[in-house]
Amino acid sequence: MKLLTHNMLTSHVKGVTKGYPLLIKATEVKMNEVEFNPQFVSRMIPKLEWSALVQAADELGQRQDLPGELVPDYEKNEDFLKKVHRLLLEVEVIEGCLQCPESGREFPISRGIPNMLLSEDEA
Amino acid sequence: MCSFVQEIKALLALRGKKFQPIENFKEKSPFWCLDGLSEEDVRGIMARSVCAKSAFELWGHGQTHSELRTSLLNYPLEHMSPFMEKHSTYRINVYTFNKTLEFTDRIKKIDALDYLPFEGTVSLKSPQHVFCLLEDYGTDPNDIPDHPYYIYFGRWIGDGQRELIRSHSVKNRHFIGNTSMDAGLSFIMANHAKVKENDVVFDPFVGTGSLLVACSQFGAYVCGSDIDYNTIHGKGRSSRKNQKWRGPDENIRANLRQYGTENMYLDVMVSDASKPVWREAALFDAIITDPPYGIRESTRRTGSHKDTAKPADEKCYSHVPVSQAYHLSDIFTDLLNFSAHRLVMGERLVYWLPVYRPDYSEEMVPLHPCLRLISNSEQTLSSHTSRRLITMEKIKEPEEQDSLALGADPSLSPYQGHNAFREKYFSGVNKRSGKEENKPEVNGE
């Protein structure tokens, strides 16, 4: 699971109102090289909840020197875009789980794929 | 098959251009003349279209060679001369639609064009400029006239992407399923959805990822989800004749890798499309999908229900505690609602709607106040069933009352009731035993 995806996911457990962002508990993380595409990264940045990205990066120990807030004029800042690119697309959670911050319910991630299915009582 | 007009219109819309046919335009004719396009526009369209064969800059036309000649001599010389310079090379092709011509006849026709002011030299191998004489002998192979109904002459600009259909054929793909979308249709759907470079595309019933493969080819980043754990993980029984179980390289990511677009892979998830896990924000530039019809793949969702559907490989479904029949009407309500909430404004949802033909009327196509219906093209599956390729565009942001109104949408009543479509489908196959069969061949011709 990539952090771009994680940034867009939210808990859908019944009754939960503060289900975003999902906490990440990773037991295996891989770095996977992906071609750097500055236009794509620039396009994605406005769609992101920046604080959720920072939090996820912290949880995985991958934050490095990512700023706590979005820098202005990021479109032209290639260094910055590369850092964001790395976090969004190259860090992959292979094994672990996503956890609803309100209910504690865990969604397993295996072989890089999250399983978001709820059981009948939770649905 | 599917509407060629819709594919071209979508590709034109991608470039901000309108579909402007000249007078006497006939949709069924294999030859179309369009106005208001630059060469760059045409190249852009041909780089994406799988329906279009070739495109030319029209220099002259007529019903007879005499009319053609008059027309060509009226074409401004200054538009011709850049392509006819002394040191340039060229060749002229003759293309006869619905007729086979002898080689000598072709040569005669080329020679008859000697009134054109070519100054360059003929090169058959690698000419700088290619011209084409196109003759239309109609569309009835049983009634071929001696002389063409119409003749065109133009400068060749480019060919369409029919090669993609061959190169991306599902036959050669590493990972397939029983209902993998054929390559041609996948590309057509991507075109209908105006998929472009750097888009984010989502498929909520992703299966083996055929639609994502096509979108990635056009430069989009792709993600998908499916309720079927085994398909997402690439496990379970193979859909190939001589293979029992799927191999380790069979999953969606591997398919993208096969075609060199693994860079565009975002994620796939096991998830129930009726219970979205995505934030409500303008996340996706396109939503493209082929929802289950309840015939070859069962329709399921999580939830308690006494009436459980029984899919194959049930032992692997420990990941889905109890299966509830996902009523077809709900699939579309959910899909349209999901799209209204998560599509970027102005962007599109493209999906297949199964139809029982004897009952069909346009009112049955599901609607949503935030989505505008752009097109609806039919593909026949059998004498009594077909599916319709529906294209919708987001025109406004949803408000509270929009979701509620959908519950009472009368257009969805033919899909109410457990697998109503499935029952109607099998009622036509009444000579057989009514057991589920792997038929018919869902072909994308």
Coordinates of C-alpha atoms in Angstrom, one line a residue:
Chain A
M1 CA 0.0 0.0 0.0
K2 CA 1.3 3.4 -1.0
L3 CA 1.0 6.5 1.1
L4 CA -0.9 8.3 -1.7
T5 CA -3.7 5.8 -1.3
H6 CA -3.5 5.8 2.5
N7 CA -4.1 9.6 2.4
M8 CA -7.4 9.0 0.6
L9 CA -8.7 6.2 2.8
T10 CA -10.9 6.6 5.8
S11 CA -12.5 4.3 8.3
H12 CA -16.0 3.2 7.4
V13 CA -16.8 1.4 10.6
K14 CA -20.4 2.0 11.6
G15 CA -20.9 4.9 13.9
V16 CA -17.4 6.3 13.6
T17 CA -17.2 10.0 12.9
K18 CA -13.5 10.6 13.3
G19 CA -12.1 7.8 11.2
Y20 CA -9.4 9.8 9.4
P21 CA -6.6 9.3 9.0
L22 CA -6.2 5.6 9.5
L23 CA -3.2 4.7 11.7
I24 CA -0.5 2.6 10.1
K25 CA 1.1 -0.3 11.9
A26 CA 3.6 -1.8 9.5
T27 CA 5.7 -4.9 10.1
E28 CA 7.2 -4.9 6.6
V29 CA 7.9 -1.8 4.5
K30 CA 9.6 -1.8 1.1
M31 CA 11.2 0.9 -1.0
N32 CA 10.3 0.6 -4.6
E33 CA 11.7 2.9 -7.3
V34 CA 9.1 4.7 -9.3
E35 CA 9.9 7.1 -12.2
F36 CA 9.8 10.7 -10.9
N37 CA 7.0 12.7 -12.6
P38 CA 7.0 16.2 -11.2
Q39 CA 3.7 17.2 -13.0
F40 CA 1.9 14.3 -11.3
V41 CA 3.3 15.1 -7.9
S42 CA 2.3 18.8 -8.3
R43 CA -1.2 17.7 -9.3
M44 CA -1.6 15.4 -6.3
I45 CA -0.4 17.9 -3.6
P46 CA -3.6 19.9 -3.5
K47 CA -5.6 16.7 -3.1
L48 CA -3.7 15.6 -0.1
E49 CA -4.4 16.2 3.6
W50 CA -0.9 17.3 4.4
S51 CA -1.0 16.6 8.1
A52 CA -2.1 13.0 7.4
L53 CA 0.8 12.5 5.1
V54 CA 3.2 13.8 7.7
Q55 CA 1.7 11.6 10.4
A56 CA 1.9 8.5 8.1
A57 CA 5.5 9.3 7.3
D58 CA 6.3 9.6 11.0
E59 CA 4.6 6.3 11.7
L60 CA 6.8 4.6 9.2
G61 CA 10.0 6.4 10.3
Q62 CA 10.2 7.8 6.8
R63 CA 9.6 11.4 7.5
Q64 CA 13.2 12.6 7.0
D65 CA 13.1 16.3 6.6
L66 CA 9.5 16.7 5.3
P67 CA 8.1 20.0 6.5
G68 CA 5.1 20.0 8.8
E69 CA 3.3 22.4 6.4
L70 CA 3.2 22.7 2.7
V71 CA 5.8 25.0 1.3
P72 CA 4.6 27.8 -1.0
D73 CA 5.5 27.6 -4.7
Y74 CA 6.1 23.9 -4.5
E75 CA 5.5 23.4 -8.2
K76 CA 9.0 24.7 -9.0
N77 CA 10.7 23.2 -6.1
E78 CA 12.2 20.0 -7.5
D79 CA 13.8 19.0 -4.3
F80 CA 10.6 19.2 -2.4
L81 CA 8.7 17.4 -5.1
K82 CA 11.2 14.6 -5.1
K83 CA 10.7 14.2 -1.3
V84 CA 6.9 14.1 -1.8
H85 CA 7.2 11.7 -4.7
R86 CA 9.3 9.3 -2.6
L87 CA 6.8 9.3 0.2
L88 CA 3.7 9.1 -2.0
L89 CA 4.8 6.5 -4.4
E90 CA 8.0 4.7 -3.4
V91 CA 7.3 3.7 0.2
E92 CA 5.2 0.6 0.3
V93 CA 3.6 -1.1 3.3
I94 CA 3.8 -4.8 2.5
E95 CA 2.7 -6.3 5.8
G96 CA 0.9 -4.7 8.7
C97 CA -2.5 -3.2 9.2
L98 CA -4.5 0.0 9.1
Q99 CA -6.3 1.0 12.3
C100 CA -9.4 3.0 12.8
P101 CA -8.3 5.8 15.1
E102 CA -11.7 5.9 16.8
S103 CA -12.9 2.3 17.1
G104 CA -9.5 0.6 17.1
R105 CA -10.7 -1.9 14.4
E106 CA -7.7 -3.2 12.4
F107 CA -7.7 -3.8 8.6
P108 CA -4.9 -6.2 7.6
I109 CA -2.4 -5.5 4.9
S110 CA -0.9 -8.5 3.3
R111 CA 1.4 -8.6 0.2
G112 CA 0.9 -4.9 -0.1
I113 CA -2.9 -5.2 -0.3
P114 CA -5.2 -3.8 2.3
N115 CA -8.3 -5.8 3.2
M116 CA -11.0 -3.3 4.1
L117 CA -13.9 -5.7 4.4
L118 CA -16.0 -5.4 7.5
S119 CA -17.9 -8.2 9.2
E120 CA -21.7 -8.3 9.2
D121 CA -22.0 -6.7 12.6
E122 CA -19.8 -3.8 11.7
A123 CA -21.3 -3.1 8.4
Chain B
M1 CA -20.4 -2.6 -32.1
C2 CA -20.0 0.5 -29.9
S3 CA -20.4 3.9 -31.1
F4 CA -17.4 5.2 -33.0
V5 CA -18.9 8.7 -32.8
Q6 CA -18.8 8.7 -29.1
E7 CA -15.1 7.7 -29.0
I8 CA -14.2 10.4 -31.4
K9 CA -16.3 13.0 -29.6
A10 CA -14.7 12.2 -26.3
L11 CA -11.2 12.4 -27.8
L12 CA -12.1 15.7 -29.4
A13 CA -13.5 17.0 -26.1
L14 CA -10.1 16.1 -24.5
R15 CA -8.6 18.6 -26.9
G16 CA -11.4 21.2 -26.4
K17 CA -12.6 20.7 -29.9
K18 CA -16.0 20.0 -31.3
F19 CA -17.2 17.3 -33.6
Q20 CA -17.9 19.1 -36.9
P21 CA -18.8 16.8 -39.7
I22 CA -19.2 18.4 -43.2
E23 CA -22.6 18.3 -45.0
N24 CA -24.1 15.0 -45.9
F25 CA -22.4 13.3 -43.0
K26 CA -23.4 9.6 -42.7
E27 CA -22.5 8.0 -39.5
K28 CA -22.5 4.5 -41.0
S29 CA -20.2 5.4 -43.8
P30 CA -16.6 4.2 -43.3
F31 CA -15.4 7.6 -44.5
W32 CA -15.9 10.7 -42.4
C33 CA -14.9 14.3 -43.2
L34 CA -14.5 16.6 -40.2
D35 CA -13.9 20.3 -40.1
G36 CA -12.2 22.7 -37.7
L37 CA -9.2 20.5 -36.8
S38 CA -5.5 21.1 -36.9
E39 CA -3.0 18.5 -37.9
E40 CA -2.0 18.3 -34.3
D41 CA -5.6 17.6 -33.3
V42 CA -5.8 14.8 -35.8
R43 CA -2.5 13.3 -34.6
G44 CA -3.7 13.5 -31.0
I45 CA -6.9 11.7 -31.8
M46 CA -5.2 9.0 -33.9
A47 CA -2.8 8.4 -31.0
R48 CA -5.7 7.3 -28.9
S49 CA -8.5 6.0 -31.1
V50 CA -8.9 2.3 -31.5
C51 CA -12.0 2.7 -33.7
A52 CA -10.4 4.9 -36.4
K53 CA -8.2 3.3 -39.0
S54 CA -6.4 6.2 -40.7
A55 CA -6.7 10.0 -41.1
F56 CA -5.9 12.2 -44.0
E57 CA -5.8 15.8 -44.8
L58 CA -8.5 16.1 -47.5
W59 CA -7.3 17.7 -50.7
G60 CA -10.1 16.8 -53.1
H61 CA -13.1 14.6 -53.5
G62 CA -15.9 13.8 -55.9
Q63 CA -18.2 11.1 -57.3
T64 CA -16.1 10.5 -60.4
H65 CA -12.5 10.9 -61.2
S66 CA -13.4 13.9 -63.3
E67 CA -15.0 15.6 -60.3
L68 CA -12.1 14.7 -58.2
R69 CA -9.7 16.3 -60.7
T70 CA -11.7 19.5 -60.7
S71 CA -11.8 19.5 -56.9
L72 CA -8.0 18.9 -56.7
L73 CA -7.2 21.6 -59.1
N74 CA -9.3 24.0 -57.0
Y75 CA -7.3 23.1 -53.8
P76 CA -5.0 26.0 -53.0
L77 CA -1.5 25.5 -54.4
E78 CA 0.1 27.0 -51.4
H79 CA -1.4 24.2 -49.2
M80 CA 0.0 21.6 -51.6
S81 CA 3.5 22.9 -52.3
P82 CA 5.1 22.3 -48.9
F83 CA 4.6 18.6 -49.4
M84 CA 5.6 18.5 -53.1
E85 CA 9.0 20.1 -53.0
K86 CA 11.7 19.1 -55.4
H87 CA 14.0 17.2 -53.1
S88 CA 11.3 15.5 -51.1
T89 CA 10.1 11.9 -51.5
Y90 CA 6.6 10.6 -51.7
R91 CA 4.4 7.7 -52.5
I92 CA 0.7 7.4 -53.5
N93 CA -1.4 4.6 -52.1
V94 CA -4.6 3.5 -53.5
Y95 CA -7.2 2.3 -51.0
T96 CA -10.4 0.7 -52.3
F97 CA -13.1 0.0 -49.7
N98 CA -15.1 -3.1 -50.4
K99 CA -13.3 -4.0 -53.6
T100 CA -10.1 -5.7 -54.5
L101 CA -8.2 -4.1 -57.4
E102 CA -5.5 -5.7 -59.6
F103 CA -2.1 -4.2 -59.2
T104 CA -2.1 -2.8 -62.8
D105 CA -5.4 -1.0 -62.1
R106 CA -3.9 0.6 -59.1
I107 CA -1.0 1.8 -61.1
K108 CA -3.4 3.2 -63.7
K109 CA -5.2 5.2 -61.1
I110 CA -2.0 6.6 -59.7
D111 CA -0.8 7.6 -63.2
A112 CA -4.2 9.3 -63.8
L113 CA -3.2 11.8 -61.1
D114 CA -0.3 13.2 -63.1
Y115 CA -2.0 16.6 -63.3
L116 CA -0.9 17.1 -59.6
P117 CA 2.2 19.2 -59.4
F118 CA 4.5 16.7 -57.7
E119 CA 8.1 17.8 -58.0
G120 CA 9.7 15.3 -55.6
T121 CA 10.7 11.7 -56.3
V122 CA 8.7 8.6 -55.6
S123 CA 10.1 6.4 -52.8
L124 CA 8.2 3.3 -52.0
K125 CA 10.3 2.4 -49.0
S126 CA 10.4 5.4 -46.7
P127 CA 8.8 8.4 -48.3
Q128 CA 8.6 11.7 -46.4
H129 CA 5.0 12.2 -47.5
V130 CA 2.3 9.7 -48.2
F131 CA -0.8 10.4 -50.2
C132 CA -3.8 8.3 -50.6
L133 CA -6.5 7.9 -53.3
L134 CA -9.5 6.4 -51.5
E135 CA -12.4 4.8 -53.3
D136 CA -15.6 4.0 -51.7
Y137 CA -17.4 1.0 -53.2
G138 CA -20.1 0.9 -50.6
T139 CA -20.6 -1.4 -47.7
D140 CA -22.4 -4.4 -49.3
P141 CA -19.9 -7.1 -50.2
N142 CA -22.6 -8.8 -52.3
D143 CA -23.2 -5.8 -54.5
I144 CA -20.0 -4.2 -55.6
P145 CA -20.3 -1.6 -58.3
D146 CA -17.9 -1.3 -61.2
H147 CA -17.2 2.3 -60.4
P148 CA -16.8 3.8 -56.9
Y149 CA -19.7 5.7 -55.3
Y150 CA -17.3 8.3 -54.1
I151 CA -13.6 9.2 -54.3
Y152 CA -11.2 11.1 -52.0
F153 CA -7.6 12.2 -52.3
G154 CA -5.6 13.3 -49.3
R155 CA -2.3 13.5 -47.5
W156 CA -1.9 10.8 -44.9
I157 CA -1.5 12.1 -41.3
G158 CA -1.7 9.0 -39.1
D159 CA -3.2 5.6 -38.2
G160 CA -5.3 4.7 -35.3
Q161 CA -4.3 2.4 -32.5
R162 CA -5.8 -0.9 -33.7
E163 CA -2.4 -2.4 -33.0
L164 CA -3.1 -1.9 -29.3
I165 CA -5.9 -4.4 -29.6
R166 CA -3.5 -7.0 -30.8
S167 CA -0.6 -6.2 -28.6
H168 CA -2.8 -6.1 -25.5
S169 CA -4.9 -9.1 -26.3
V170 CA -6.2 -10.8 -23.3
K171 CA -5.1 -14.1 -24.9
N172 CA -1.5 -13.1 -24.1
R173 CA -2.0 -11.4 -20.8
H174 CA -0.4 -13.0 -17.7
F175 CA -3.4 -12.6 -15.5
I176 CA -7.0 -13.0 -16.6
G177 CA -10.4 -14.0 -15.3
N178 CA -13.7 -15.2 -16.7
T179 CA -14.9 -11.8 -17.4
S180 CA -11.7 -9.9 -18.3
M181 CA -12.6 -7.0 -20.6
D182 CA -11.2 -7.4 -24.0
A183 CA -8.5 -5.0 -25.0
G184 CA -10.4 -3.0 -27.7
L185 CA -13.3 -2.3 -25.4
S186 CA -11.0 -1.4 -22.5
F187 CA -9.3 1.3 -24.7
I188 CA -12.6 2.5 -25.9
M189 CA -13.8 2.9 -22.4
A190 CA -10.7 4.8 -21.4
N191 CA -11.3 7.1 -24.4
H192 CA -14.9 7.7 -23.4
A193 CA -13.7 8.6 -20.0
K194 CA -11.3 11.2 -21.5
V195 CA -8.4 9.6 -19.6
K196 CA -5.2 11.6 -19.9
E197 CA -1.7 11.7 -18.6
N198 CA -1.4 12.2 -14.9
D199 CA -5.0 11.4 -14.2
V200 CA -5.9 9.2 -11.2
V201 CA -8.4 6.5 -12.3
F202 CA -10.3 4.1 -10.1
D203 CA -12.2 0.9 -10.8
P204 CA -14.4 -0.3 -8.0
F205 CA -15.0 -3.7 -9.5
V206 CA -11.5 -4.2 -10.8
G207 CA -11.4 -7.9 -11.2
T208 CA -8.2 -8.7 -13.1
G209 CA -7.5 -5.1 -14.0
S210 CA -8.1 -5.0 -17.7
L211 CA -9.5 -1.5 -17.6
L212 CA -6.6 -0.3 -15.5
V213 CA -4.1 -1.8 -18.0
A214 CA -5.7 0.4 -20.8
C215 CA -5.8 3.5 -18.7
S216 CA -2.2 3.1 -17.7
Q217 CA -1.3 2.9 -21.3
F218 CA -2.7 6.4 -21.8
G219 CA -0.6 7.8 -18.9
A220 CA -3.0 7.6 -16.0
Y221 CA -2.1 6.4 -12.5
V222 CA -4.5 3.5 -11.6
C223 CA -6.1 2.0 -8.6
G224 CA -8.9 -0.5 -8.0
S225 CA -10.8 -2.6 -5.6
D226 CA -12.8 -5.7 -5.6
I227 CA -14.7 -7.7 -3.0
D228 CA -13.1 -11.0 -4.2
Y229 CA -10.0 -11.6 -2.1
N230 CA -8.6 -14.3 -4.5
T231 CA -8.9 -12.2 -7.6
I232 CA -7.2 -9.3 -6.0
H233 CA -4.4 -11.5 -4.6
G234 CA -4.1 -13.5 -7.8
K235 CA -5.1 -16.8 -6.2
G236 CA -7.6 -19.4 -6.9
R237 CA -8.5 -21.3 -10.0
S238 CA -7.2 -20.3 -13.4
S239 CA -9.4 -19.1 -16.2
R240 CA -7.1 -20.7 -18.7
K241 CA -8.1 -24.0 -20.3
N242 CA -5.0 -26.0 -19.6
Q243 CA -4.2 -24.5 -16.2
K244 CA -5.7 -25.5 -12.9
W245 CA -4.4 -22.9 -10.5
R246 CA -3.1 -19.4 -11.0
G247 CA 0.7 -18.9 -10.9
P248 CA 2.6 -16.5 -8.8
D249 CA 3.0 -13.9 -11.5
E250 CA -0.7 -13.5 -11.9
N251 CA -2.1 -10.4 -10.4
I252 CA -3.0 -6.9 -11.6
R253 CA 0.4 -5.4 -10.9
A254 CA 2.0 -8.1 -13.0
N255 CA -0.3 -7.2 -15.9
L256 CA 0.9 -3.6 -15.8
R257 CA 4.5 -4.8 -15.6
Q258 CA 3.9 -6.9 -18.7
Y259 CA 3.0 -3.8 -20.7
G260 CA 5.7 -1.6 -19.2
T261 CA 3.3 0.6 -17.1
E262 CA 4.1 -0.6 -13.6
N263 CA 5.1 3.0 -12.7
M264 CA 1.4 3.9 -13.0
Y265 CA 0.3 1.3 -10.5
L266 CA -1.0 2.8 -7.3
D267 CA -2.9 0.2 -5.3
V268 CA -5.6 -2.4 -5.3
M269 CA -7.6 -3.3 -2.3
V270 CA -10.1 -5.9 -1.1
S271 CA -13.1 -3.8 -0.5
D272 CA -16.9 -3.8 -0.8
A273 CA -18.0 -1.2 -3.4
S274 CA -21.3 -0.7 -1.4
K275 CA -19.3 0.5 1.6
P276 CA -16.7 3.0 0.3
V277 CA -13.5 3.4 2.2
W278 CA -12.5 6.6 0.4
R279 CA -12.7 10.2 1.8
E280 CA -15.5 12.3 0.3
A281 CA -13.4 14.6 -1.9
A282 CA -12.6 15.1 -5.6
L283 CA -10.1 12.2 -5.6
F284 CA -10.6 10.6 -9.0
D285 CA -10.3 12.0 -12.6
A286 CA -12.2 9.0 -13.9
I287 CA -14.1 6.1 -12.6
I288 CA -14.2 3.3 -15.2
T289 CA -15.8 -0.1 -14.4
D290 CA -17.6 -3.2 -15.4
P291 CA -19.9 -4.1 -12.5
P292 CA -20.9 -7.8 -12.1
Y293 CA -24.2 -8.6 -13.9
G294 CA -24.8 -11.7 -11.7
I295 CA -24.4 -14.2 -14.5
R296 CA -20.7 -15.2 -14.8
E297 CA -19.5 -13.6 -11.6
S298 CA -21.9 -13.5 -8.7
T299 CA -22.9 -10.2 -7.2
R300 CA -22.0 -9.9 -3.5
R301 CA -21.6 -7.6 -0.7
T302 CA -21.0 -7.9 3.1
G303 CA -23.8 -7.8 5.5
S304 CA -26.1 -10.2 7.3
H305 CA -28.8 -11.8 5.2
K306 CA -30.5 -15.2 5.2
D307 CA -30.3 -15.5 1.5
T308 CA -26.7 -16.0 0.7
A309 CA -25.3 -16.3 -2.8
K310 CA -22.9 -19.2 -3.4
P311 CA -19.9 -18.2 -5.4
A312 CA -17.2 -20.7 -6.5
D313 CA -14.2 -21.3 -4.2
E314 CA -16.3 -20.6 -1.2
K315 CA -13.6 -22.0 1.2
C316 CA -11.4 -19.0 0.4
Y317 CA -14.1 -16.5 1.4
S318 CA -13.2 -16.5 5.1
H319 CA -12.4 -12.9 4.4
V320 CA -16.1 -12.2 3.7
P321 CA -18.0 -13.3 6.8
V322 CA -21.5 -13.5 5.2
S323 CA -22.4 -12.8 1.6
Q324 CA -25.5 -10.9 0.8
A325 CA -26.9 -10.7 -2.7
Y326 CA -26.0 -7.3 -4.0
H327 CA -29.1 -6.3 -5.8
L328 CA -28.3 -4.9 -9.2
S329 CA -30.3 -1.8 -8.6
D330 CA -28.2 -1.0 -5.6
I331 CA -25.0 -1.5 -7.5
F332 CA -25.9 1.3 -9.8
T333 CA -27.3 3.6 -7.1
D334 CA -24.1 3.1 -5.1
L335 CA -21.9 3.6 -8.2
L336 CA -23.5 6.8 -9.3
N337 CA -23.6 8.2 -5.8
F338 CA -20.0 7.2 -5.2
S339 CA -19.0 8.9 -8.5
A340 CA -20.9 12.1 -7.7
H341 CA -19.0 12.4 -4.4
R342 CA -15.6 11.5 -5.5
L343 CA -15.1 12.6 -9.1
V344 CA -13.3 15.8 -10.0
M345 CA -15.8 18.3 -11.4
G346 CA -16.3 17.9 -15.1
E347 CA -14.8 14.4 -15.1
R348 CA -16.4 11.1 -16.1
L349 CA -17.9 7.8 -15.0
V350 CA -17.9 5.1 -17.6
Y351 CA -19.6 1.7 -17.0
W352 CA -21.5 -1.2 -18.5
L353 CA -25.2 -1.6 -17.7
P354 CA -26.7 -5.0 -18.4
V355 CA -30.0 -4.9 -20.2
Y356 CA -32.8 -7.3 -20.9
R357 CA -33.7 -6.2 -24.4
P358 CA -37.4 -6.9 -24.6
D359 CA -38.0 -4.6 -21.5
Y360 CA -35.5 -2.0 -22.4
S361 CA -36.4 1.7 -22.6
E362 CA -34.2 4.7 -22.2
E363 CA -35.9 5.6 -18.9
M364 CA -34.2 2.5 -17.4
V365 CA -30.8 4.1 -17.5
P366 CA -29.9 5.2 -13.9
L367 CA -29.7 8.9 -13.4
H368 CA -28.2 11.2 -10.7
P369 CA -28.7 14.9 -10.3
C370 CA -25.0 15.6 -10.2
L371 CA -24.1 13.5 -13.3
R372 CA -25.1 14.3 -16.9
L373 CA -25.6 11.4 -19.3
I374 CA -23.2 11.8 -22.2
S375 CA -23.7 8.6 -24.1
N376 CA -25.4 5.2 -24.1
S377 CA -24.2 2.6 -26.7
E378 CA -25.4 -0.9 -27.0
Q379 CA -23.4 -4.1 -27.4
T380 CA -25.6 -7.1 -28.0
L381 CA -24.7 -10.2 -26.0
S382 CA -27.6 -12.4 -27.2
S383 CA -31.0 -12.1 -28.7
H384 CA -32.5 -11.1 -25.5
T385 CA -29.7 -9.4 -23.6
S386 CA -27.2 -6.7 -24.2
R387 CA -25.0 -4.4 -22.3
R388 CA -24.9 -0.6 -22.6
L389 CA -21.8 1.5 -22.3
I390 CA -22.9 4.4 -20.2
T391 CA -20.8 7.6 -20.0
M392 CA -21.7 10.3 -17.4
E393 CA -20.0 13.6 -16.5
K394 CA -20.1 15.3 -13.1
I395 CA -21.8 18.6 -13.4
K396 CA -22.4 19.6 -9.9
E397 CA -21.4 18.9 -6.3
P398 CA -23.8 16.7 -4.3
E399 CA -26.0 18.1 -1.6
E400 CA -27.8 16.2 1.1
Q401 CA -31.1 15.7 -0.7
D402 CA -29.4 14.2 -3.8
S403 CA -28.6 10.9 -2.2
L404 CA -32.0 10.5 -0.7
A405 CA -33.8 11.1 -4.1
L406 CA -32.0 8.2 -5.6
G407 CA -33.7 5.6 -3.4
A408 CA -37.0 6.3 -5.2
D409 CA -35.5 6.4 -8.7
P410 CA -38.0 4.6 -10.9
S411 CA -35.4 3.9 -13.5
L412 CA -33.9 1.3 -11.2
S413 CA -37.0 -0.8 -10.7
P414 CA -36.2 -3.3 -13.5
Y415 CA -33.1 -4.2 -11.5
Q416 CA -34.9 -4.7 -8.2
G417 CA -35.2 -8.0 -6.6
H418 CA -32.5 -10.6 -6.2
N419 CA -30.7 -11.0 -9.4
A420 CA -33.7 -9.9 -11.5
F421 CA -31.5 -9.5 -14.5
R422 CA -30.0 -12.9 -14.0
E423 CA -33.4 -14.5 -13.9
K424 CA -34.5 -12.9 -17.1
Y425 CA -31.2 -13.8 -18.7
F426 CA -31.7 -17.5 -18.0
S427 CA -35.4 -17.5 -18.9
G428 CA -34.4 -17.1 -22.5
V429 CA -32.1 -20.2 -22.3
N430 CA -35.1 -22.4 -21.5
K431 CA -34.1 -25.4 -23.4
R432 CA -31.2 -26.0 -21.1
S433 CA -31.4 -27.1 -17.5
G434 CA -31.1 -23.6 -16.1
K435 CA -27.8 -24.3 -14.3
E436 CA -25.2 -21.7 -14.5
E437 CA -23.0 -22.1 -17.6
N438 CA -20.0 -20.2 -18.8
K439 CA -21.8 -18.7 -21.7
P440 CA -22.2 -16.8 -23.9
E441 CA -18.9 -15.6 -25.3
V442 CA -18.7 -12.0 -24.3
N443 CA -17.0 -10.7 -27.3
G444 CA -16.0 -7.2 -28.0
E445 CA -16.5 -7.0 -31.7

